[in-house]
Coordinates of N, CA and C in Angstrom, one line a residue:
M117 N 54.7 -88.1 -48.9 CA 54.2 -89.5 -49.0 C 55.4 -90.5 -48.8
L118 N 55.1 -91.5 -47.9 CA 56.2 -92.5 -47.6 C 56.2 -93.5 -48.7
K119 N 57.4 -93.7 -49.3 CA 57.5 -94.6 -50.4 C 58.4 -95.8 -50.0
A120 N 59.3 -95.6 -49.1 CA 60.2 -96.7 -48.7 C 60.6 -96.6 -47.2
V121 N 60.8 -97.8 -46.6 CA 61.3 -97.8 -45.2 C 62.6 -98.7 -45.3
L122 N 63.7 -98.1 -44.7 CA 65.0 -98.8 -44.6 C 65.1 -99.3 -43.2
F123 N 65.6 -100.5 -43.1 CA 65.8 -101.1 -41.7 C 67.3 -101.5 -41.6
D124 N 67.8 -101.4 -40.3 CA 69.0 -102.0 -39.9 C 68.7 -103.5 -39.7
V125 N 69.7 -104.3 -39.5 CA 69.5 -105.7 -39.3 C 69.7 -106.1 -37.8
D126 N 70.9 -106.0 -37.3 CA 71.2 -106.5 -36.0 C 70.6 -105.6 -34.9
D127 N 69.8 -106.3 -34.1 CA 69.1 -105.6 -33.0 C 68.0 -104.7 -33.5
T128 N 67.6 -105.0 -34.8 CA 66.4 -104.3 -35.3 C 65.5 -105.4 -35.9
L129 N 65.8 -105.8 -37.1 CA 65.0 -106.9 -37.7 C 65.4 -108.3 -37.1
F130 N 66.7 -108.4 -36.9 CA 67.2 -109.7 -36.3 C 67.5 -109.5 -34.8
D131 N 67.0 -110.4 -34.0 CA 67.1 -110.3 -32.6 C 68.4 -110.8 -32.1
H132 N 69.4 -110.0 -32.4 CA 70.8 -110.3 -32.0 C 70.9 -110.5 -30.4
R133 N 70.3 -109.6 -29.7 CA 70.4 -109.6 -28.2 C 69.9 -111.0 -27.7
Y134 N 68.8 -111.4 -28.2 CA 68.2 -112.7 -27.7 C 69.2 -113.9 -28.0
S135 N 69.7 -113.9 -29.2 CA 70.6 -115.0 -29.5 C 71.9 -114.9 -28.8
S136 N 72.4 -113.7 -28.6 CA 73.7 -113.5 -27.8 C 73.5 -113.9 -26.4
R137 N 72.4 -113.5 -25.8 CA 72.2 -113.8 -24.4 C 72.0 -115.3 -24.2
S138 N 71.4 -116.0 -25.1 CA 71.2 -117.4 -25.1 C 72.6 -118.1 -25.1
A139 N 73.4 -117.6 -26.0 CA 74.8 -118.2 -26.1 C 75.6 -117.9 -24.9
L140 N 75.5 -116.7 -24.3 CA 76.3 -116.3 -23.1 C 75.8 -117.1 -21.9
A141 N 74.5 -117.4 -21.8 CA 74.0 -118.2 -20.7 C 74.6 -119.6 -20.8
A142 N 74.7 -120.1 -22.1 CA 75.3 -121.4 -22.3 C 76.8 -121.4 -21.9
L143 N 77.5 -120.2 -22.1 CA 78.9 -120.1 -21.7 C 79.0 -120.1 -20.2
Q144 N 78.1 -119.6 -19.5 CA 78.1 -119.7 -18.0 C 78.1 -121.1 -17.6
Q145 N 77.2 -121.9 -18.2 CA 77.1 -123.3 -17.9 C 78.4 -124.1 -18.2
K146 N 79.0 -123.6 -19.3 CA 80.3 -124.3 -19.8 C 81.4 -124.1 -18.8
Y147 N 81.5 -122.9 -18.2 CA 82.5 -122.6 -17.2 C 81.9 -122.1 -15.9
P148 N 81.3 -123.0 -15.2 CA 80.6 -122.6 -14.0 C 81.5 -122.1 -12.9
S149 N 82.7 -122.6 -12.8 CA 83.6 -122.2 -11.7 C 84.0 -120.7 -11.8
H150 N 84.0 -120.2 -13.0 CA 84.3 -118.8 -13.2 C 83.1 -117.9 -13.5
L151 N 82.1 -118.4 -14.0 CA 81.0 -117.6 -14.5 C 79.6 -117.8 -13.8
S152 N 79.4 -118.9 -13.1 CA 78.1 -119.2 -12.6 C 77.5 -118.1 -11.7
M153 N 78.4 -117.4 -10.9 CA 77.9 -116.5 -10.0 C 77.9 -115.0 -10.5
V154 N 78.3 -114.9 -11.8 CA 78.4 -113.6 -12.4 C 77.0 -113.3 -13.0
P155 N 76.4 -112.1 -12.8 CA 75.1 -111.8 -13.4 C 75.2 -111.8 -15.0
L156 N 74.3 -112.4 -15.6 CA 74.3 -112.4 -17.1 C 74.3 -111.0 -17.7
D157 N 73.7 -110.1 -17.1 CA 73.7 -108.7 -17.6 C 75.1 -108.1 -17.6
E158 N 75.9 -108.5 -16.6 CA 77.3 -108.0 -16.6 C 78.1 -108.7 -17.7
I159 N 78.0 -109.9 -17.9 CA 78.7 -110.6 -19.0 C 78.3 -110.1 -20.3
E160 N 77.0 -109.8 -20.5 CA 76.5 -109.3 -21.7 C 77.1 -107.9 -22.0
A161 N 77.1 -107.0 -21.0 CA 77.7 -105.7 -21.1 C 79.1 -105.7 -21.6
H162 N 79.9 -106.6 -20.9 CA 81.3 -106.7 -21.3 C 81.4 -107.3 -22.8
N163 N 80.7 -108.3 -23.1 CA 80.7 -108.9 -24.4 C 80.3 -107.8 -25.5
L164 N 79.3 -107.0 -25.2 CA 78.9 -106.0 -26.2 C 80.0 -105.0 -26.4
R165 N 80.6 -104.5 -25.3 CA 81.6 -103.5 -25.4 C 82.8 -104.1 -26.2
I166 N 83.3 -105.3 -25.9 CA 84.4 -105.9 -26.6 C 84.1 -106.1 -28.1
L167 N 82.8 -106.6 -28.4 CA 82.4 -106.8 -29.7 C 82.5 -105.6 -30.6
N168 N 81.9 -104.5 -30.0 CA 81.9 -103.2 -30.7 C 83.3 -102.7 -31.0
E169 N 84.2 -102.9 -30.1 CA 85.6 -102.5 -30.3 C 86.3 -103.3 -31.4
I170 N 86.1 -104.6 -31.4 CA 86.8 -105.5 -32.3 C 86.2 -105.5 -33.7
H171 N 84.8 -105.3 -33.7 CA 84.1 -105.4 -35.0 C 84.6 -104.3 -36.0
I172 N 85.1 -103.2 -35.5 CA 85.6 -102.2 -36.4 C 86.7 -102.7 -37.3
D173 N 87.6 -103.6 -36.7 CA 88.6 -104.2 -37.5 C 88.1 -105.2 -38.5
V174 N 87.0 -105.9 -38.1 CA 86.4 -106.8 -39.1 C 85.9 -106.1 -40.3
L175 N 85.1 -105.0 -40.0 CA 84.6 -104.2 -41.1 C 85.6 -103.6 -42.0
A176 N 86.8 -103.3 -41.4 CA 87.9 -102.7 -42.1 C 88.7 -103.8 -42.9
G177 N 88.4 -105.0 -42.6 CA 89.1 -106.1 -43.3 C 90.4 -106.5 -42.8
S178 N 90.8 -105.9 -41.6 CA 92.1 -106.2 -41.0 C 92.1 -107.4 -40.0
L179 N 90.9 -107.9 -39.7 CA 90.8 -109.0 -38.8 C 89.7 -110.0 -39.3
S180 N 90.0 -111.3 -39.4 CA 89.0 -112.2 -39.9 C 87.9 -112.4 -38.8
I181 N 86.7 -112.8 -39.2 CA 85.7 -112.9 -38.2 C 86.0 -114.0 -37.2
D182 N 86.7 -115.1 -37.6 CA 87.0 -116.2 -36.7 C 88.0 -115.7 -35.7
N183 N 89.0 -115.0 -36.1 CA 90.1 -114.4 -35.2 C 89.5 -113.4 -34.3
A184 N 88.5 -112.6 -34.9 CA 87.9 -111.6 -34.0 C 87.1 -112.2 -32.9
R185 N 86.4 -113.3 -33.2 CA 85.6 -114.0 -32.2 C 86.6 -114.6 -31.1
A186 N 87.7 -115.2 -31.6 CA 88.7 -115.7 -30.6 C 89.2 -114.7 -29.7
K187 N 89.6 -113.5 -30.3 CA 90.1 -112.4 -29.5 C 89.0 -111.9 -28.5
R188 N 87.8 -111.9 -28.9 CA 86.7 -111.4 -28.0 C 86.6 -112.3 -26.8
F189 N 86.6 -113.6 -27.0 CA 86.4 -114.5 -25.9 C 87.6 -114.7 -25.0
A190 N 88.8 -114.5 -25.6 CA 90.0 -114.5 -24.8 C 89.9 -113.3 -23.9
T191 N 89.5 -112.1 -24.4 CA 89.4 -110.9 -23.6 C 88.3 -111.0 -22.5
L192 N 87.1 -111.5 -23.0 CA 86.0 -111.6 -22.1 C 86.3 -112.6 -20.9
L193 N 86.8 -113.8 -21.2 CA 87.0 -114.8 -20.2 C 88.2 -114.3 -19.3
G194 N 89.1 -113.6 -19.9 CA 90.3 -113.0 -19.1 C 89.8 -112.1 -18.0
I195 N 88.7 -111.4 -18.2 CA 88.1 -110.6 -17.2 C 87.8 -111.4 -15.9
Y196 N 87.5 -112.6 -16.1 CA 87.1 -113.5 -15.0 C 88.1 -114.5 -14.6
G197 N 89.4 -114.2 -14.9 CA 90.5 -115.0 -14.5 C 90.9 -116.2 -15.3
M198 N 90.4 -116.3 -16.5 CA 90.7 -117.4 -17.4 C 91.7 -117.0 -18.4
S199 N 92.7 -117.8 -18.6 CA 93.8 -117.5 -19.6 C 93.7 -118.6 -20.7
L200 N 93.4 -118.2 -21.9 CA 93.2 -119.1 -23.0 C 94.4 -119.0 -24.0
S201 N 94.8 -120.2 -24.5 CA 95.8 -120.2 -25.6 C 95.1 -119.7 -26.9
P202 N 95.8 -119.4 -27.9 CA 95.2 -119.0 -29.2 C 94.3 -120.1 -29.7
E203 N 94.7 -121.4 -29.6 CA 93.9 -122.5 -30.0 C 92.7 -122.6 -29.2
E204 N 92.8 -122.5 -27.9 CA 91.6 -122.6 -27.1 C 90.6 -121.4 -27.4
S205 N 91.1 -120.3 -27.6 CA 90.3 -119.1 -28.0 C 89.5 -119.4 -29.2
L206 N 90.1 -120.0 -30.2 CA 89.4 -120.3 -31.5 C 88.4 -121.3 -31.2
T207 N 88.7 -122.3 -30.4 CA 87.7 -123.4 -30.1 C 86.5 -122.8 -29.4
V208 N 86.7 -121.9 -28.4 CA 85.6 -121.3 -27.6 C 84.8 -120.4 -28.6
G209 N 85.5 -119.7 -29.4 CA 84.8 -118.8 -30.4 C 83.9 -119.6 -31.3
G210 N 84.4 -120.7 -31.8 CA 83.6 -121.6 -32.7 C 82.4 -122.2 -31.9
W211 N 82.6 -122.6 -30.7 CA 81.6 -123.2 -29.9 C 80.5 -122.1 -29.6
Y212 N 80.9 -120.9 -29.2 CA 79.9 -119.8 -29.0 C 79.1 -119.6 -30.3
R213 N 79.8 -119.5 -31.4 CA 79.1 -119.3 -32.7 C 78.0 -120.3 -32.9
A214 N 78.2 -121.6 -32.6 CA 77.2 -122.6 -32.8 C 76.0 -122.4 -31.9
Q215 N 76.3 -122.0 -30.6 CA 75.2 -121.7 -29.7 C 74.4 -120.5 -30.2
Y216 N 75.1 -119.5 -30.7 CA 74.5 -118.3 -31.1 C 73.6 -118.5 -32.3
E217 N 74.1 -119.3 -33.3 CA 73.3 -119.6 -34.5 C 72.1 -120.4 -34.2
A218 N 72.2 -121.3 -33.2 CA 71.1 -122.2 -32.9 C 69.9 -121.4 -32.3
S219 N 70.1 -120.2 -31.8 CA 69.0 -119.5 -31.3 C 68.6 -118.2 -32.1
W220 N 69.0 -118.2 -33.3 CA 68.7 -117.1 -34.2 C 67.2 -117.0 -34.4
R221 N 66.7 -115.8 -34.3 CA 65.3 -115.5 -34.6 C 65.1 -114.1 -35.1
A222 N 64.0 -113.8 -35.8 CA 63.6 -112.5 -36.1 C 63.2 -111.8 -34.8
T223 N 63.4 -110.5 -34.7 CA 62.8 -109.7 -33.6 C 61.3 -109.9 -33.6
P224 N 60.7 -110.1 -32.4 CA 59.3 -110.3 -32.4 C 58.6 -109.0 -33.0
G225 N 57.7 -109.3 -33.9 CA 56.9 -108.3 -34.6 C 57.5 -107.9 -36.0
A226 N 58.8 -108.3 -36.3 CA 59.4 -107.9 -37.5 C 58.7 -108.4 -38.7
T227 N 58.3 -109.7 -38.7 CA 57.5 -110.2 -39.9 C 56.2 -109.4 -40.1
M228 N 55.5 -109.1 -39.0 CA 54.3 -108.4 -39.1 C 54.5 -107.0 -39.7
V229 N 55.5 -106.3 -39.3 CA 55.8 -105.0 -39.8 C 56.1 -105.0 -41.3
L230 N 57.0 -105.9 -41.7 CA 57.4 -106.0 -43.1 C 56.2 -106.3 -44.0
E231 N 55.4 -107.3 -43.5 CA 54.2 -107.7 -44.3 C 53.2 -106.5 -44.5
A232 N 53.0 -105.8 -43.4 CA 52.1 -104.7 -43.4 C 52.6 -103.6 -44.3
L233 N 53.9 -103.3 -44.3 CA 54.4 -102.3 -45.2 C 54.3 -102.7 -46.7
R234 N 54.6 -103.9 -47.0 CA 54.5 -104.4 -48.4 C 53.0 -104.4 -48.8
N235 N 52.1 -104.7 -47.9 CA 50.7 -104.7 -48.3 C 50.2 -103.3 -48.6
R236 N 50.9 -102.3 -48.1 CA 50.5 -100.9 -48.3 C 51.2 -100.4 -49.6
G237 N 52.0 -101.2 -50.2 CA 52.8 -100.8 -51.4 C 54.0 -100.1 -51.1
I238 N 54.5 -100.1 -49.9 CA 55.7 -99.4 -49.4 C 56.9 -100.4 -49.6
T239 N 58.0 -99.9 -50.3 CA 59.2 -100.7 -50.5 C 60.0 -100.9 -49.2
V240 N 60.5 -102.1 -49.0 CA 61.2 -102.4 -47.8 C 62.7 -102.6 -48.2
G241 N 63.6 -101.9 -47.6 CA 65.0 -102.0 -47.8 C 65.8 -102.3 -46.5
V242 N 67.0 -102.9 -46.7 CA 67.9 -103.1 -45.6 C 69.2 -102.4 -45.8
V243 N 69.7 -101.7 -44.8 CA 71.0 -101.1 -44.9 C 71.8 -101.4 -43.6
T244 N 72.8 -102.2 -43.8 CA 73.5 -102.7 -42.6 C 75.0 -102.8 -42.7
N245 N 75.6 -102.7 -41.6 CA 77.1 -102.8 -41.5 C 77.4 -104.3 -41.2
N246 N 78.2 -105.0 -42.0 CA 78.7 -106.3 -41.7 C 79.1 -107.0 -43.0
L247 N 79.4 -108.2 -42.9 CA 79.8 -109.0 -44.1 C 78.5 -109.5 -44.8
V248 N 78.7 -109.6 -46.1 CA 77.5 -110.0 -46.9 C 77.0 -111.4 -46.5
A249 N 77.9 -112.4 -46.4 CA 77.4 -113.7 -46.1 C 76.7 -113.8 -44.8
E250 N 77.2 -113.1 -43.8 CA 76.7 -113.1 -42.4 C 75.3 -112.5 -42.4
Q251 N 75.1 -111.3 -43.0 CA 73.8 -110.7 -43.0 C 72.7 -111.4 -43.9
T252 N 73.2 -111.9 -45.0 CA 72.3 -112.6 -45.9 C 71.8 -113.9 -45.2
Q253 N 72.7 -114.6 -44.5 CA 72.3 -115.8 -43.7 C 71.3 -115.5 -42.7
K254 N 71.5 -114.4 -42.0 CA 70.5 -114.0 -40.9 C 69.1 -113.8 -41.5
L255 N 69.1 -113.0 -42.6 CA 67.8 -112.7 -43.2 C 67.1 -113.9 -43.7
E256 N 67.9 -114.8 -44.3 CA 67.3 -116.0 -44.9 C 66.8 -117.0 -43.8
Q257 N 67.7 -117.2 -42.8 CA 67.4 -118.2 -41.7 C 66.2 -117.7 -40.9
C258 N 66.0 -116.4 -40.7 CA 64.9 -115.9 -39.9 C 63.6 -115.7 -40.7
G259 N 63.6 -116.0 -42.0 CA 62.5 -115.9 -42.8 C 62.1 -114.5 -43.3
L260 N 63.1 -113.6 -43.2 CA 62.8 -112.2 -43.5 C 63.2 -111.9 -45.0
A261 N 64.1 -112.7 -45.6 CA 64.5 -112.4 -47.0 C 63.4 -112.2 -48.0
P262 N 62.3 -113.0 -48.0 CA 61.3 -112.8 -49.0 C 60.5 -111.5 -48.7
L263 N 60.6 -110.9 -47.6 CA 59.9 -109.7 -47.3 C 60.7 -108.4 -47.5
V264 N 61.9 -108.6 -48.0 CA 62.8 -107.4 -48.2 C 63.0 -107.2 -49.7
D265 N 62.8 -106.0 -50.2 CA 63.0 -105.7 -51.6 C 64.4 -105.4 -52.0
S266 N 65.2 -104.9 -51.1 CA 66.5 -104.5 -51.5 C 67.4 -104.6 -50.3
V267 N 68.6 -105.0 -50.5 CA 69.6 -105.2 -49.4 C 70.9 -104.5 -49.7
T268 N 71.3 -103.6 -48.8 CA 72.6 -102.9 -49.0 C 73.5 -103.2 -47.8
I269 N 74.6 -103.8 -48.0 CA 75.5 -104.3 -46.9 C 76.8 -103.6 -47.1
S270 N 77.4 -103.2 -46.0 CA 78.6 -102.4 -46.1 C 79.8 -103.0 -46.8
E271 N 79.9 -104.3 -46.7 CA 81.0 -105.0 -47.4 C 81.0 -104.8 -48.9
E272 N 79.8 -105.0 -49.5 CA 79.7 -104.8 -50.9 C 79.5 -103.4 -51.3
A273 N 79.0 -102.5 -50.4 CA 78.7 -101.1 -50.8 C 80.0 -100.4 -50.8
G274 N 81.0 -100.8 -50.0 CA 82.3 -100.2 -49.9 C 82.3 -99.0 -49.0
C275 N 81.3 -98.9 -48.1 CA 81.3 -97.8 -47.1 C 80.3 -98.3 -46.0
T276 N 80.5 -97.7 -44.8 CA 79.7 -98.2 -43.7 C 78.9 -97.0 -43.1
K277 N 77.8 -97.4 -42.5 CA 77.0 -96.4 -41.7 C 77.9 -95.9 -40.6
P278 N 77.9 -94.6 -40.3 CA 77.0 -93.6 -40.7 C 77.3 -92.8 -41.9
D279 N 78.2 -93.3 -42.8 CA 78.6 -92.6 -44.0 C 77.3 -92.3 -44.8
E280 N 77.1 -91.1 -45.3 CA 75.9 -90.8 -46.1 C 75.9 -91.6 -47.4
R281 N 77.0 -92.0 -47.9 CA 77.0 -92.7 -49.2 C 76.3 -94.0 -49.1
I282 N 76.4 -94.8 -48.0 CA 75.7 -96.1 -48.0 C 74.1 -95.8 -48.0
F283 N 73.7 -94.8 -47.4 CA 72.3 -94.4 -47.4 C 71.8 -94.0 -48.8
Q284 N 72.7 -93.3 -49.5 CA 72.4 -92.9 -50.9 C 72.3 -94.1 -51.8
I285 N 73.2 -95.1 -51.6 CA 73.1 -96.4 -52.4 C 71.8 -97.1 -52.1
A286 N 71.4 -97.1 -50.8 CA 70.2 -97.8 -50.4 C 69.0 -97.1 -51.0
L287 N 69.0 -95.8 -51.0 CA 67.9 -95.0 -51.6 C 67.8 -95.3 -53.1
E288 N 68.9 -95.4 -53.8 CA 68.9 -95.7 -55.3 C 68.2 -97.0 -55.5
R289 N 68.5 -98.0 -54.7 CA 68.1 -99.3 -54.9 C 66.6 -99.5 -54.6
V290 N 66.0 -98.7 -53.7 CA 64.6 -98.7 -53.4 C 63.8 -97.6 -54.2
K291 N 64.6 -96.9 -55.1 CA 64.0 -95.9 -56.0 C 63.2 -94.9 -55.2
S292 N 63.8 -94.3 -54.2 CA 63.1 -93.3 -53.4 C 64.0 -92.1 -53.2
A293 N 63.4 -90.9 -53.1 CA 64.0 -89.7 -52.7 C 64.2 -89.7 -51.2
P294 N 65.2 -89.0 -50.6 CA 65.3 -89.0 -49.2 C 64.1 -88.6 -48.4
Q295 N 63.4 -87.6 -48.9 CA 62.2 -87.1 -48.2 C 61.0 -88.1 -48.2
Q296 N 61.1 -89.1 -49.1 CA 60.0 -90.1 -49.2 C 60.4 -91.4 -48.4
A297 N 61.5 -91.4 -47.7 CA 62.0 -92.6 -47.0 C 62.0 -92.4 -45.5
L298 N 62.1 -93.5 -44.8 CA 62.2 -93.6 -43.4 C 63.3 -94.6 -43.0
M299 N 64.1 -94.3 -42.0 CA 65.1 -95.3 -41.5 C 64.7 -95.7 -40.1
V300 N 64.8 -97.0 -39.9 CA 64.6 -97.6 -38.6 C 65.8 -98.4 -38.1
G301 N 66.4 -98.0 -37.0 CA 67.5 -98.8 -36.5 C 67.8 -98.5 -35.0
D302 N 68.6 -99.4 -34.4 CA 68.9 -99.3 -33.0 C 70.1 -98.5 -32.7
S303 N 71.0 -98.2 -33.6 CA 72.2 -97.5 -33.3 C 72.0 -96.0 -33.5
W304 N 72.1 -95.2 -32.5 CA 71.9 -93.8 -32.6 C 72.9 -93.2 -33.6
N305 N 74.1 -93.5 -33.5 CA 75.1 -92.9 -34.4 C 75.0 -93.4 -35.8
N306 N 75.0 -94.7 -36.0 CA 75.0 -95.3 -37.3 C 73.7 -95.1 -38.1
D307 N 72.6 -95.3 -37.4 CA 71.3 -95.3 -38.0 C 70.5 -94.0 -38.0
I308 N 70.5 -93.4 -36.9 CA 69.7 -92.1 -36.7 C 70.5 -90.9 -37.3
I309 N 71.7 -90.7 -36.7 CA 72.5 -89.6 -37.2 C 72.9 -89.8 -38.7
G310 N 73.3 -91.0 -39.1 CA 73.6 -91.3 -40.5 C 72.5 -91.0 -41.4
A311 N 71.3 -91.4 -41.1 CA 70.1 -91.2 -41.9 C 69.7 -89.7 -42.0
R312 N 69.8 -89.1 -40.9 CA 69.4 -87.7 -40.8 C 70.4 -86.8 -41.7
N313 N 71.7 -87.2 -41.6 CA 72.7 -86.5 -42.4 C 72.4 -86.7 -43.9
A314 N 71.8 -87.8 -44.2 CA 71.5 -88.1 -45.6 C 70.1 -87.6 -46.0
G315 N 69.5 -86.8 -45.1 CA 68.2 -86.2 -45.4 C 67.0 -87.1 -45.2
I316 N 67.2 -88.3 -44.5 CA 66.1 -89.2 -44.3 C 65.6 -89.1 -42.9
Q317 N 64.3 -89.1 -42.7 CA 63.7 -89.1 -41.4 C 63.9 -90.4 -40.7
A318 N 64.0 -90.5 -39.4 CA 64.4 -91.7 -38.7 C 63.5 -92.0 -37.5
I319 N 63.3 -93.2 -37.2 CA 62.7 -93.7 -35.9 C 63.8 -94.5 -35.2
W320 N 64.0 -94.2 -34.0 CA 65.0 -94.9 -33.2 C 64.4 -96.1 -32.5
Y321 N 64.8 -97.3 -32.9 CA 64.4 -98.5 -32.2 C 65.3 -98.7 -31.0
N322 N 64.8 -98.2 -29.9 CA 65.6 -98.2 -28.6 C 65.4 -99.5 -27.8
C323 N 65.9 -100.6 -28.3 CA 65.7 -101.9 -27.7 C 66.4 -102.1 -26.4
Y324 N 67.4 -101.2 -26.1 CA 68.1 -101.3 -24.9 C 67.7 -100.3 -23.8
N325 N 66.6 -99.6 -24.2 CA 66.0 -98.6 -23.3 C 67.1 -97.6 -22.8
E326 N 67.8 -97.0 -23.7 CA 68.8 -96.0 -23.3 C 68.2 -94.6 -23.3
P327 N 68.9 -93.7 -22.6 CA 68.4 -92.3 -22.6 C 68.5 -91.8 -24.0
S328 N 67.6 -91.0 -24.5 CA 67.6 -90.4 -25.8 C 68.5 -89.2 -25.9
P329 N 69.4 -89.2 -26.9 CA 70.3 -88.0 -27.0 C 69.5 -86.8 -27.6
D330 N 68.3 -87.1 -28.2 CA 67.5 -86.0 -28.7 C 66.1 -86.4 -28.7
V331 N 65.3 -85.8 -27.8 CA 63.9 -86.3 -27.5 C 63.0 -85.9 -28.7
R332 N 63.5 -85.1 -29.6 CA 62.7 -84.7 -30.8 C 62.6 -85.9 -31.8
V333 N 63.5 -86.8 -31.7 CA 63.5 -88.0 -32.6 C 62.5 -89.0 -32.1
P334 N 61.6 -89.4 -32.9 CA 60.6 -90.5 -32.5 C 61.4 -91.8 -32.1
Q335 N 60.9 -92.4 -31.1 CA 61.5 -93.7 -30.7 C 60.5 -94.7 -30.3
V336 N 60.8 -96.0 -30.4 CA 59.9 -97.1 -30.0 C 60.8 -98.1 -29.3
T337 N 60.2 -98.9 -28.5 CA 61.0 -99.9 -27.8 C 60.5 -101.3 -28.2
S338 N 59.6 -101.4 -29.1 CA 59.2 -102.7 -29.6 C 58.7 -102.5 -31.1
L339 N 58.7 -103.6 -31.9 CA 58.3 -103.4 -33.2 C 56.7 -103.3 -33.4
S340 N 56.0 -103.7 -32.3 CA 54.6 -103.5 -32.3 C 54.3 -102.0 -32.2
E341 N 55.1 -101.3 -31.4 CA 55.0 -99.8 -31.4 C 55.4 -99.2 -32.7
L342 N 56.4 -99.8 -33.3 CA 56.9 -99.3 -34.6 C 55.7 -99.4 -35.7
H343 N 55.0 -100.5 -35.6 CA 53.9 -100.7 -36.6 C 52.9 -99.5 -36.5
A344 N 52.6 -99.1 -35.2 CA 51.6 -98.0 -35.0 C 52.2 -96.7 -35.5
A345 N 53.5 -96.5 -35.2 CA 54.2 -95.3 -35.6 C 54.2 -95.1 -37.1
I346 N 54.5 -96.2 -37.8 CA 54.6 -96.1 -39.3 C 53.2 -95.8 -39.8
N347 N 52.2 -96.5 -39.2 CA 50.8 -96.2 -39.7 C 50.5 -94.8 -39.6
A348 N 50.9 -94.1 -38.5 CA 50.6 -92.7 -38.2 C 51.3 -91.9 -39.3
I349 N 52.5 -92.2 -39.6 CA 53.3 -91.5 -40.7 C 52.6 -91.6 -42.0
V350 N 52.2 -92.8 -42.3 CA 51.5 -93.1 -43.6 C 50.2 -92.3 -43.7
E351 N 49.4 -92.3 -42.6 CA 48.2 -91.6 -42.6 C 48.4 -90.1 -42.8
M352 N 49.4 -89.5 -42.1 CA 49.7 -88.1 -42.3 C 50.1 -87.7 -43.7
G353 N 50.7 -88.6 -44.4 CA 51.1 -88.3 -45.8 C 50.1 -88.7 -46.8
S354 N 49.0 -89.3 -46.4 CA 48.0 -89.7 -47.4 C 47.0 -88.7 -47.7

């Protein structure tokens, strides 16, 4: 019987990709001589790669989020022939952040899925890697906070996905055994492998349409598909 569903935040409940692409499109307009002819998909791919590399240091506490953002855009714009001073990098990072926040939204279908789960009496939890203030702000600004029963964030948990311990903390907070829970997330390593190692079944939210490392793991490409998949799981267990 399904008792609780745990969700990742970025690129799962929170539409990070939409907000990031909106801000990167604005960056193209800000620097047309260097970026106007570059495909947005290419800029996005470089940005995501650099972000993932640098964010490890943010989670470890060795780099502030402002300095990480400055480093990211100095690196990104450097690819296209721009050389920024440390002060300019901080300014561009702050400007990008304002554009990014202005386009924050919940992933389409997220509110519907959470409301449907709660109407069925299923507990909704969040387990996410990032800073507490950042993830809390996203949930609140996107209107998702009232639909979540428990939030577990790596900064306050003291461990990060895919570590089994953060999933165990999340399970304790939603008062569920592993076999009664389900994890939904976009990161194969952090969300799917991490959850499975903790004994939790998982559905991969494959929002980037990547090849599946294991076709036995259920996957969806939209939250409307997820709604149907969870309904099927609930019906099987009832």
